[in-house]
CSV table of N, CA and C in Angstrom, one decimal:
chain,number,residue,atom,x,y,z
A,1,MET,N,0.9,-1.2,0.0
A,1,MET,CA,0.0,0.0,0.0
A,1,MET,C,0.9,1.2,0.0
A,2,ASN,N,0.5,2.2,-0.7
A,2,ASN,CA,1.2,3.5,-0.8
A,2,ASN,C,1.3,4.2,0.6
A,3,MET,N,2.5,4.7,0.9
A,3,MET,CA,2.7,5.4,2.2
A,3,MET,C,1.7,6.6,2.4
A,4,ALA,N,1.4,7.3,1.3
A,4,ALA,CA,0.5,8.4,1.4
A,4,ALA,C,-0.9,7.9,1.9
A,5,TYR,N,-1.3,6.8,1.5
A,5,TYR,CA,-2.6,6.2,2.0
A,5,TYR,C,-2.5,5.8,3.4
A,6,ILE,N,-1.4,5.3,3.8
A,6,ILE,CA,-1.2,4.9,5.2
A,6,ILE,C,-1.2,6.1,6.1
A,7,ASP,N,-0.5,7.2,5.7
A,7,ASP,CA,-0.5,8.4,6.5
A,7,ASP,C,-1.9,9.0,6.6
A,8,LEU,N,-2.6,9.0,5.5
A,8,LEU,CA,-4.0,9.5,5.4
A,8,LEU,C,-4.9,8.7,6.4
A,9,ILE,N,-4.8,7.4,6.4
A,9,ILE,CA,-5.6,6.6,7.2
A,9,ILE,C,-5.3,6.8,8.7
A,10,LEU,N,-4.0,7.0,9.0
A,10,LEU,CA,-3.6,7.3,10.4
A,10,LEU,C,-4.1,8.6,10.8
A,11,ASN,N,-4.1,9.6,10.0
A,11,ASN,CA,-4.6,10.9,10.4
A,11,ASN,C,-6.1,10.8,10.6
A,12,LEU,N,-6.8,10.1,9.7
A,12,LEU,CA,-8.3,9.9,9.9
A,12,LEU,C,-8.6,9.2,11.2
A,13,ALA,N,-7.8,8.1,11.5
A,13,ALA,CA,-8.0,7.4,12.8
A,13,ALA,C,-7.8,8.3,14.0
A,14,LEU,N,-6.8,9.2,13.8
A,14,LEU,CA,-6.5,10.2,14.9
A,14,LEU,C,-7.7,11.1,15.1
A,15,LEU,N,-8.4,11.5,14.0
A,15,LEU,CA,-9.6,12.4,14.1
A,15,LEU,C,-10.7,11.6,14.8
A,16,VAL,N,-10.9,10.4,14.5
A,16,VAL,CA,-11.9,9.6,15.1
A,16,VAL,C,-11.7,9.5,16.6
A,17,ALA,N,-10.4,9.2,17.0
A,17,ALA,CA,-10.1,9.0,18.4
A,17,ALA,C,-10.3,10.4,19.1
A,18,LEU,N,-10.0,11.5,18.4
A,18,LEU,CA,-10.2,12.8,19.0
A,18,LEU,C,-11.7,13.0,19.3
A,19,SER,N,-12.5,12.7,18.3
A,19,SER,CA,-13.9,12.9,18.4
A,19,SER,C,-14.5,12.1,19.6
A,20,VAL,N,-14.1,10.8,19.8
A,20,VAL,CA,-14.6,10.0,20.9
A,20,VAL,C,-14.1,10.5,22.2
A,21,LEU,N,-12.8,10.8,22.3
A,21,LEU,CA,-12.3,11.3,23.6
A,21,LEU,C,-12.9,12.7,24.0
A,22,SER,N,-13.1,13.5,23.0
A,22,SER,CA,-13.6,14.8,23.2
A,22,SER,C,-15.1,14.7,23.7
A,23,GLY,N,-15.8,13.8,23.2
A,23,GLY,CA,-17.2,13.5,23.7
A,23,GLY,C,-17.2,13.1,25.1
A,24,PHE,N,-16.2,12.2,25.5
A,24,PHE,CA,-16.2,11.8,26.9
A,24,PHE,C,-15.8,12.9,27.8
A,25,ILE,N,-14.9,13.8,27.4
A,25,ILE,CA,-14.5,14.9,28.2
A,25,ILE,C,-15.7,15.9,28.3
A,26,ASP,N,-16.4,16.1,27.2
A,26,ASP,CA,-17.5,17.1,27.2
A,26,ASP,C,-18.7,16.6,28.1
A,27,LYS,N,-18.9,15.3,28.3
A,27,LYS,CA,-19.9,14.8,29.2
A,27,LYS,C,-19.6,14.9,30.6
A,28,ARG,N,-18.3,14.8,30.9
A,28,ARG,CA,-17.8,14.9,32.3
A,28,ARG,C,-17.6,16.4,32.8
A,29,TRP,N,-16.9,17.1,31.9
A,29,TRP,CA,-16.7,18.5,32.2
A,29,TRP,C,-17.2,19.4,31.0
A,30,PRO,N,-18.3,20.0,31.2
A,30,PRO,CA,-19.0,20.7,30.0
A,30,PRO,C,-18.0,21.8,29.5
A,31,ARG,N,-18.2,22.1,28.2
A,31,ARG,CA,-17.3,23.0,27.5
A,31,ARG,C,-17.3,24.4,27.9
A,32,ASP,N,-18.3,24.8,28.6
A,32,ASP,CA,-18.4,26.2,29.1
A,32,ASP,C,-17.8,26.4,30.5
A,33,THR,N,-17.2,25.3,31.0
A,33,THR,CA,-16.5,25.5,32.3
A,33,THR,C,-15.0,25.5,32.0
A,34,TRP,N,-14.2,26.1,33.0
A,34,TRP,CA,-12.8,26.2,32.8
A,34,TRP,C,-12.1,24.9,32.6
A,35,PRO,N,-12.4,23.9,33.5
A,35,PRO,CA,-11.8,22.6,33.4
A,35,PRO,C,-12.1,21.9,32.0
A,36,GLY,N,-13.3,22.1,31.6
A,36,GLY,CA,-13.7,21.5,30.3
A,36,GLY,C,-13.0,22.1,29.2
A,37,ALA,N,-12.9,23.4,29.1
A,37,ALA,CA,-12.2,24.1,28.0
A,37,ALA,C,-10.7,23.8,28.0
A,38,LEU,N,-10.1,23.8,29.2
A,38,LEU,CA,-8.7,23.5,29.3
A,38,LEU,C,-8.4,22.1,28.9
A,39,LEU,N,-9.2,21.1,29.3
A,39,LEU,CA,-9.0,19.7,28.9
A,39,LEU,C,-9.2,19.5,27.4
A,40,GLN,N,-10.2,20.2,26.9
A,40,GLN,CA,-10.4,20.1,25.4
A,40,GLN,C,-9.2,20.7,24.7
A,41,GLY,N,-8.8,21.8,25.1
A,41,GLY,CA,-7.6,22.5,24.5
A,41,GLY,C,-6.4,21.6,24.6
A,42,PHE,N,-6.2,20.9,25.7
A,42,PHE,CA,-5.0,20.0,25.8
A,42,PHE,C,-5.2,18.8,24.9
A,43,LEU,N,-6.4,18.2,24.9
A,43,LEU,CA,-6.6,17.1,24.0
A,43,LEU,C,-6.4,17.5,22.5
A,44,PHE,N,-7.0,18.6,22.1
A,44,PHE,CA,-6.8,19.0,20.7
A,44,PHE,C,-5.3,19.4,20.4
A,45,GLY,N,-4.6,19.9,21.4
A,45,GLY,CA,-3.2,20.3,21.2
A,45,GLY,C,-2.4,19.0,21.1
A,46,VAL,N,-2.6,18.0,21.9
A,46,VAL,CA,-1.9,16.7,21.7
A,46,VAL,C,-2.1,16.1,20.4
A,47,VAL,N,-3.4,16.1,20.0
A,47,VAL,CA,-3.7,15.5,18.7
A,47,VAL,C,-3.1,16.3,17.5
A,48,ALA,N,-3.1,17.6,17.6
A,48,ALA,CA,-2.4,18.4,16.6
A,48,ALA,C,-0.9,18.1,16.5
A,49,ILE,N,-0.3,18.0,17.7
A,49,ILE,CA,1.1,17.7,17.7
A,49,ILE,C,1.4,16.3,17.1
A,50,ILE,N,0.6,15.3,17.5
A,50,ILE,CA,0.8,14.0,16.9
A,50,ILE,C,0.6,14.0,15.4
A,51,GLY,N,-0.4,14.8,14.9
A,51,GLY,CA,-0.5,14.9,13.5
A,51,GLY,C,0.7,15.6,12.8
A,52,MET,N,1.3,16.5,13.6
A,52,MET,CA,2.5,17.1,13.0
A,52,MET,C,3.7,16.2,13.0
A,53,LEU,N,3.7,15.2,13.8
A,53,LEU,CA,4.7,14.1,13.8
A,53,LEU,C,4.6,13.2,12.6
A,54,ARG,N,3.4,13.0,12.1
A,54,ARG,CA,3.2,12.2,10.9
A,54,ARG,C,2.5,13.0,9.8
A,55,PRO,N,3.2,13.9,9.2
A,55,PRO,CA,2.6,14.7,8.1
A,55,PRO,C,2.5,13.8,6.8
A,56,LEU,N,1.7,14.3,5.9
A,56,LEU,CA,1.5,13.7,4.6
A,56,LEU,C,2.6,14.4,3.7
A,57,VAL,N,3.6,13.6,3.3
A,57,VAL,CA,4.6,14.2,2.4
A,57,VAL,C,4.3,13.9,1.0
A,58,MET,N,4.0,14.9,0.2
A,58,MET,CA,3.6,14.7,-1.2
A,58,MET,C,4.9,14.8,-2.1
A,59,GLY,N,5.9,15.4,-1.6
A,59,GLY,CA,7.1,15.6,-2.4
A,59,GLY,C,8.1,16.5,-1.6
A,60,PRO,N,9.2,16.8,-2.2
A,60,PRO,CA,10.2,17.6,-1.5
A,60,PRO,C,9.6,19.0,-1.3
A,61,GLY,N,9.5,19.3,0.0
A,61,GLY,CA,8.9,20.6,0.4
A,61,GLY,C,7.4,20.7,0.4
A,62,LEU,N,6.7,19.7,0.0
A,62,LEU,CA,5.3,19.6,0.0
A,62,LEU,C,4.8,18.7,1.2
A,63,ILE,N,4.7,19.3,2.3
A,63,ILE,CA,4.3,18.6,3.5
A,63,ILE,C,3.0,19.2,4.0
A,64,PHE,N,2.0,18.3,4.3
A,64,PHE,CA,0.7,18.6,4.8
A,64,PHE,C,0.5,17.9,6.1
A,65,ASP,N,-0.1,18.7,7.1
A,65,ASP,CA,-0.5,18.0,8.3
A,65,ASP,C,-1.9,18.7,8.7
A,66,GLY,N,-2.6,18.0,9.6
A,66,GLY,CA,-3.9,18.5,9.9
A,66,GLY,C,-4.0,19.5,11.0
A,67,ARG,N,-2.9,20.2,11.4
A,67,ARG,CA,-2.9,21.1,12.5
A,67,ARG,C,-3.9,22.2,12.3
A,68,SER,N,-4.0,22.8,11.1
A,68,SER,CA,-4.9,23.9,11.0
A,68,SER,C,-6.4,23.4,11.1
A,69,ILE,N,-6.7,22.3,10.7
A,69,ILE,CA,-8.1,21.7,10.9
A,69,ILE,C,-8.4,21.5,12.3
A,70,ILE,N,-7.5,20.9,13.0
A,70,ILE,CA,-7.7,20.6,14.5
A,70,ILE,C,-7.8,21.9,15.3
A,71,ILE,N,-7.0,22.9,15.0
A,71,ILE,CA,-7.0,24.1,15.7
A,71,ILE,C,-8.3,24.9,15.5
A,72,SER,N,-8.7,25.0,14.2
A,72,SER,CA,-9.9,25.7,13.9
A,72,SER,C,-11.2,25.0,14.4
A,73,LEU,N,-11.2,23.7,14.4
A,73,LEU,CA,-12.4,23.0,15.0
A,73,LEU,C,-12.4,23.2,16.5
A,74,CYS,N,-11.3,23.1,17.1
A,74,CYS,CA,-11.2,23.4,18.6
A,74,CYS,C,-11.8,24.8,18.9
A,75,ALA,N,-11.4,25.8,18.1
A,75,ALA,CA,-11.9,27.1,18.3
A,75,ALA,C,-13.3,27.2,18.1
A,76,LEU,N,-13.8,26.6,17.0
A,76,LEU,CA,-15.2,26.6,16.6
A,76,LEU,C,-16.1,26.0,17.7
A,77,PHE,N,-15.8,24.8,18.2
A,77,PHE,CA,-16.6,24.1,19.1
A,77,PHE,C,-16.4,24.4,20.6
A,78,PHE,N,-15.2,24.9,21.0
A,78,PHE,CA,-14.9,25.0,22.4
A,78,PHE,C,-14.5,26.4,22.8
A,79,GLY,N,-14.3,27.3,21.9
A,79,GLY,CA,-14.1,28.7,22.2
A,79,GLY,C,-12.6,29.1,22.4
A,80,HIS,N,-12.5,30.3,23.0
A,80,HIS,CA,-11.2,31.0,23.0
A,80,HIS,C,-10.2,30.3,24.1
A,81,ARG,N,-10.8,29.8,25.2
A,81,ARG,CA,-9.9,29.2,26.2
A,81,ARG,C,-9.2,27.9,25.6
A,82,ALA,N,-10.0,27.1,25.0
A,82,ALA,CA,-9.5,25.8,24.5
A,82,ALA,C,-8.6,26.1,23.3
A,83,ALA,N,-9.0,27.1,22.4
A,83,ALA,CA,-8.1,27.4,21.3
A,83,ALA,C,-6.8,28.0,21.7
A,84,SER,N,-6.8,28.8,22.8
A,84,SER,CA,-5.5,29.3,23.3
A,84,SER,C,-4.6,28.2,23.8
A,85,VAL,N,-5.1,27.2,24.5
A,85,VAL,CA,-4.3,26.1,24.9
A,85,VAL,C,-3.8,25.3,23.7
A,86,THR,N,-4.6,25.0,22.8
A,86,THR,CA,-4.2,24.2,21.6
A,86,THR,C,-3.2,25.0,20.8
A,87,GLY,N,-3.5,26.3,20.6
A,87,GLY,CA,-2.6,27.2,19.8
A,87,GLY,C,-1.2,27.3,20.5
A,88,ALA,N,-1.2,27.5,21.8
A,88,ALA,CA,0.1,27.6,22.5
A,88,ALA,C,0.9,26.3,22.4
A,89,MET,N,0.2,25.2,22.5
A,89,MET,CA,0.9,23.9,22.4
A,89,MET,C,1.5,23.7,21.0
A,90,THR,N,0.7,23.9,20.0
A,90,THR,CA,1.2,23.7,18.6
A,90,THR,C,2.2,24.7,18.2
A,91,ALA,N,2.0,25.9,18.6
A,91,ALA,CA,3.0,27.0,18.3
A,91,ALA,C,4.4,26.7,18.9
A,92,ALA,N,4.3,26.2,20.2
A,92,ALA,CA,5.5,25.9,20.9
A,92,ALA,C,6.3,24.7,20.3
A,93,TYR,N,5.5,23.7,19.9
A,93,TYR,CA,6.1,22.6,19.2
A,93,TYR,C,6.7,23.0,17.8
A,94,ARG,N,6.0,23.9,17.1
A,94,ARG,CA,6.5,24.3,15.8
A,94,ARG,C,7.8,25.1,16.0
A,95,LEU,N,7.8,26.0,17.0
A,95,LEU,CA,9.0,26.8,17.3
A,95,LEU,C,10.2,25.8,17.7
A,96,ALA,N,9.9,24.8,18.5
A,96,ALA,CA,10.9,23.8,18.8
A,96,ALA,C,11.5,23.1,17.6
A,97,LEU,N,10.6,22.8,16.6
A,97,LEU,CA,11.1,22.2,15.4
A,97,LEU,C,12.1,23.0,14.7
A,98,GLY,N,11.9,24.4,14.7
A,98,GLY,CA,12.8,25.3,14.0
A,98,GLY,C,12.7,25.1,12.5
A,99,GLY,N,13.7,25.6,11.8
A,99,GLY,CA,13.8,25.5,10.4
A,99,GLY,C,13.3,26.8,9.7
A,100,HIS,N,13.3,26.8,8.4
A,100,HIS,CA,13.0,27.9,7.6
A,100,HIS,C,11.5,28.2,7.6
A,101,GLY,N,10.6,27.2,7.9
A,101,GLY,CA,9.2,27.5,7.8
A,101,GLY,C,8.6,27.8,9.2
A,102,VAL,N,9.4,28.1,10.2
A,102,VAL,CA,8.9,28.3,11.5
A,102,VAL,C,7.9,29.5,11.6
A,103,VAL,N,8.2,30.6,10.9
A,103,VAL,CA,7.4,31.8,11.0
A,103,VAL,C,6.0,31.5,10.3
A,104,MET,N,6.1,30.8,9.2
A,104,MET,CA,4.8,30.5,8.5
A,104,MET,C,4.1,29.4,9.3
A,105,GLY,N,4.7,28.5,9.9
A,105,GLY,CA,4.1,27.5,10.7
A,105,GLY,C,3.3,28.1,11.9
A,106,VAL,N,4.0,29.0,12.6
A,106,VAL,CA,3.3,29.7,13.7
A,106,VAL,C,2.2,30.6,13.2
A,107,SER,N,2.4,31.2,12.1
A,107,SER,CA,1.3,32.0,11.5
A,107,SER,C,0.1,31.2,11.1
A,108,VAL,N,0.3,30.0,10.7
A,108,VAL,CA,-0.8,29.1,10.3
A,108,VAL,C,-1.6,28.8,11.6
A,109,VAL,N,-0.9,28.5,12.7
A,109,VAL,CA,-1.5,28.2,14.0
A,109,VAL,C,-2.4,29.4,14.4
A,110,LEU,N,-1.8,30.6,14.4
A,110,LEU,CA,-2.6,31.8,14.8
A,110,LEU,C,-3.8,32.0,13.9
A,111,ALA,N,-3.6,32.0,12.6
A,111,ALA,CA,-4.6,32.2,11.6
A,111,ALA,C,-5.8,31.2,11.8
A,112,SER,N,-5.4,29.9,12.0
A,112,SER,CA,-6.4,28.9,12.2
A,112,SER,C,-7.3,29.1,13.4
A,113,ALA,N,-6.7,29.6,14.5
A,113,ALA,CA,-7.4,29.9,15.7
A,113,ALA,C,-8.4,31.1,15.4
A,114,VAL,N,-7.8,32.1,14.8
A,114,VAL,CA,-8.7,33.3,14.5
A,114,VAL,C,-9.8,33.0,13.6
A,115,ILE,N,-9.6,32.2,12.6
A,115,ILE,CA,-10.6,31.8,11.6
A,115,ILE,C,-11.7,30.9,12.4
A,116,GLY,N,-11.3,30.0,13.2
A,116,GLY,CA,-12.2,29.2,14.0
A,116,GLY,C,-13.0,30.0,14.9
A,117,LEU,N,-12.4,31.0,15.6
A,117,LEU,CA,-13.1,31.8,16.5
A,117,LEU,C,-14.0,32.8,15.8
A,118,GLY,N,-13.6,33.3,14.6
A,118,GLY,CA,-14.5,34.1,13.8
A,118,GLY,C,-15.7,33.4,13.4
A,119,THR,N,-15.5,32.1,13.0
A,119,THR,CA,-16.7,31.3,12.5
A,119,THR,C,-17.6,31.1,13.7
A,120,ARG,N,-17.0,30.8,14.9
A,120,ARG,CA,-17.8,30.6,16.1
A,120,ARG,C,-18.6,31.9,16.4
A,121,HIS,N,-18.0,33.0,16.3
A,121,HIS,CA,-18.7,34.3,16.6
A,121,HIS,C,-19.8,34.5,15.6
A,122,TYR,N,-19.6,34.2,14.3
A,122,TYR,CA,-20.6,34.3,13.3
A,122,TYR,C,-21.8,33.4,13.6
A,123,ILE,N,-21.5,32.1,13.9
A,123,ILE,CA,-22.6,31.1,14.1
A,123,ILE,C,-23.3,31.2,15.4
A,124,LYS,N,-22.6,31.6,16.5
A,124,LYS,CA,-23.2,31.6,17.8
A,124,LYS,C,-24.5,32.4,18.0
A,125,PRO,N,-24.6,33.6,17.4
A,125,PRO,CA,-25.9,34.3,17.5
A,125,PRO,C,-27.0,33.5,16.8
A,126,LEU,N,-26.7,32.6,16.0
A,126,LEU,CA,-27.8,31.8,15.3
A,126,LEU,C,-28.3,30.7,16.3
A,127,VAL,N,-27.6,30.5,17.4
A,127,VAL,CA,-28.0,29.5,18.4
A,127,VAL,C,-28.3,28.1,17.8
A,128,ARG,N,-27.4,27.6,17.0
A,128,ARG,CA,-27.6,26.3,16.5
A,128,ARG,C,-26.2,25.7,16.2
A,129,PRO,N,-26.1,24.4,16.0
A,129,PRO,CA,-24.8,23.9,15.7
A,129,PRO,C,-24.4,24.3,14.2
A,130,PRO,N,-23.1,24.3,13.9
A,130,PRO,CA,-22.7,24.6,12.6
A,130,PRO,C,-23.3,23.6,11.5
A,131,SER,N,-23.7,24.2,10.4
A,131,SER,CA,-24.3,23.3,9.4
A,131,SER,C,-23.1,22.8,8.5
A,132,THR,N,-23.5,21.9,7.6
A,132,THR,CA,-22.5,21.3,6.7
A,132,THR,C,-21.8,22.4,5.9
A,133,SER,N,-22.6,23.4,5.5
A,133,SER,CA,-22.0,24.4,4.6
A,133,SER,C,-21.0,25.3,5.5
A,134,HIS,N,-21.4,25.5,6.8
A,134,HIS,CA,-20.4,26.3,7.6
A,134,HIS,C,-19.1,25.5,7.8
A,135,LEU,N,-19.2,24.2,8.0
A,135,LEU,CA,-18.0,23.4,8.1
A,135,LEU,C,-17.2,23.4,6.8
A,136,PHE,N,-17.9,23.3,5.7
A,136,PHE,CA,-17.2,23.3,4.4
A,136,PHE,C,-16.4,24.6,4.2
A,137,PHE,N,-17.1,25.7,4.4
A,137,PHE,CA,-16.4,27.0,4.2
A,137,PHE,C,-15.3,27.2,5.3
A,138,LEU,N,-15.4,26.7,6.5
A,138,LEU,CA,-14.3,26.7,7.4
A,138,LEU,C,-13.2,25.9,6.9
A,139,GLY,N,-13.4,24.7,6.4
A,139,GLY,CA,-12.4,23.9,5.8
A,139,GLY,C,-11.7,24.6,4.7
A,140,LEU,N,-12.4,25.3,3.8
A,140,LEU,CA,-11.8,26.0,2.7
A,140,LEU,C,-10.9,27.2,3.2
A,141,ALA,N,-11.4,27.8,4.3
A,141,ALA,CA,-10.6,28.9,4.8
A,141,ALA,C,-9.3,28.5,5.5
A,142,VAL,N,-9.3,27.4,6.1
A,142,VAL,CA,-8.0,27.0,6.7
A,142,VAL,C,-7.3,26.0,5.8
């Protein structure tokens, strides 16, 4: 099997695990409480870093990972507290990696959090969960 498919399957499995664990945390510590937001932020941060450890490499210099998706979804569903924890963890890891792409990598972290929070701000007055089209456009933005 092609390594790209294996990396893609591993990243999808990581998203499924994130979804299940996030649901468990949300039942025990609601998202609008400090412990709930901090735990969600930590969970999403760990998953984003694991995703950064196994990027999808399409060629020399063409490396994709799911950090922007993870960060924006954390911001959308769990707010600024969780997004701050996730963003700080992933930015710190990207800084520790170093290299020529460090400024762009940290910028992607910040932009993903801002886009997720902006989408949350737009949807929240509607008092309903994000629709498929909201999620689609969020995915396009990040």
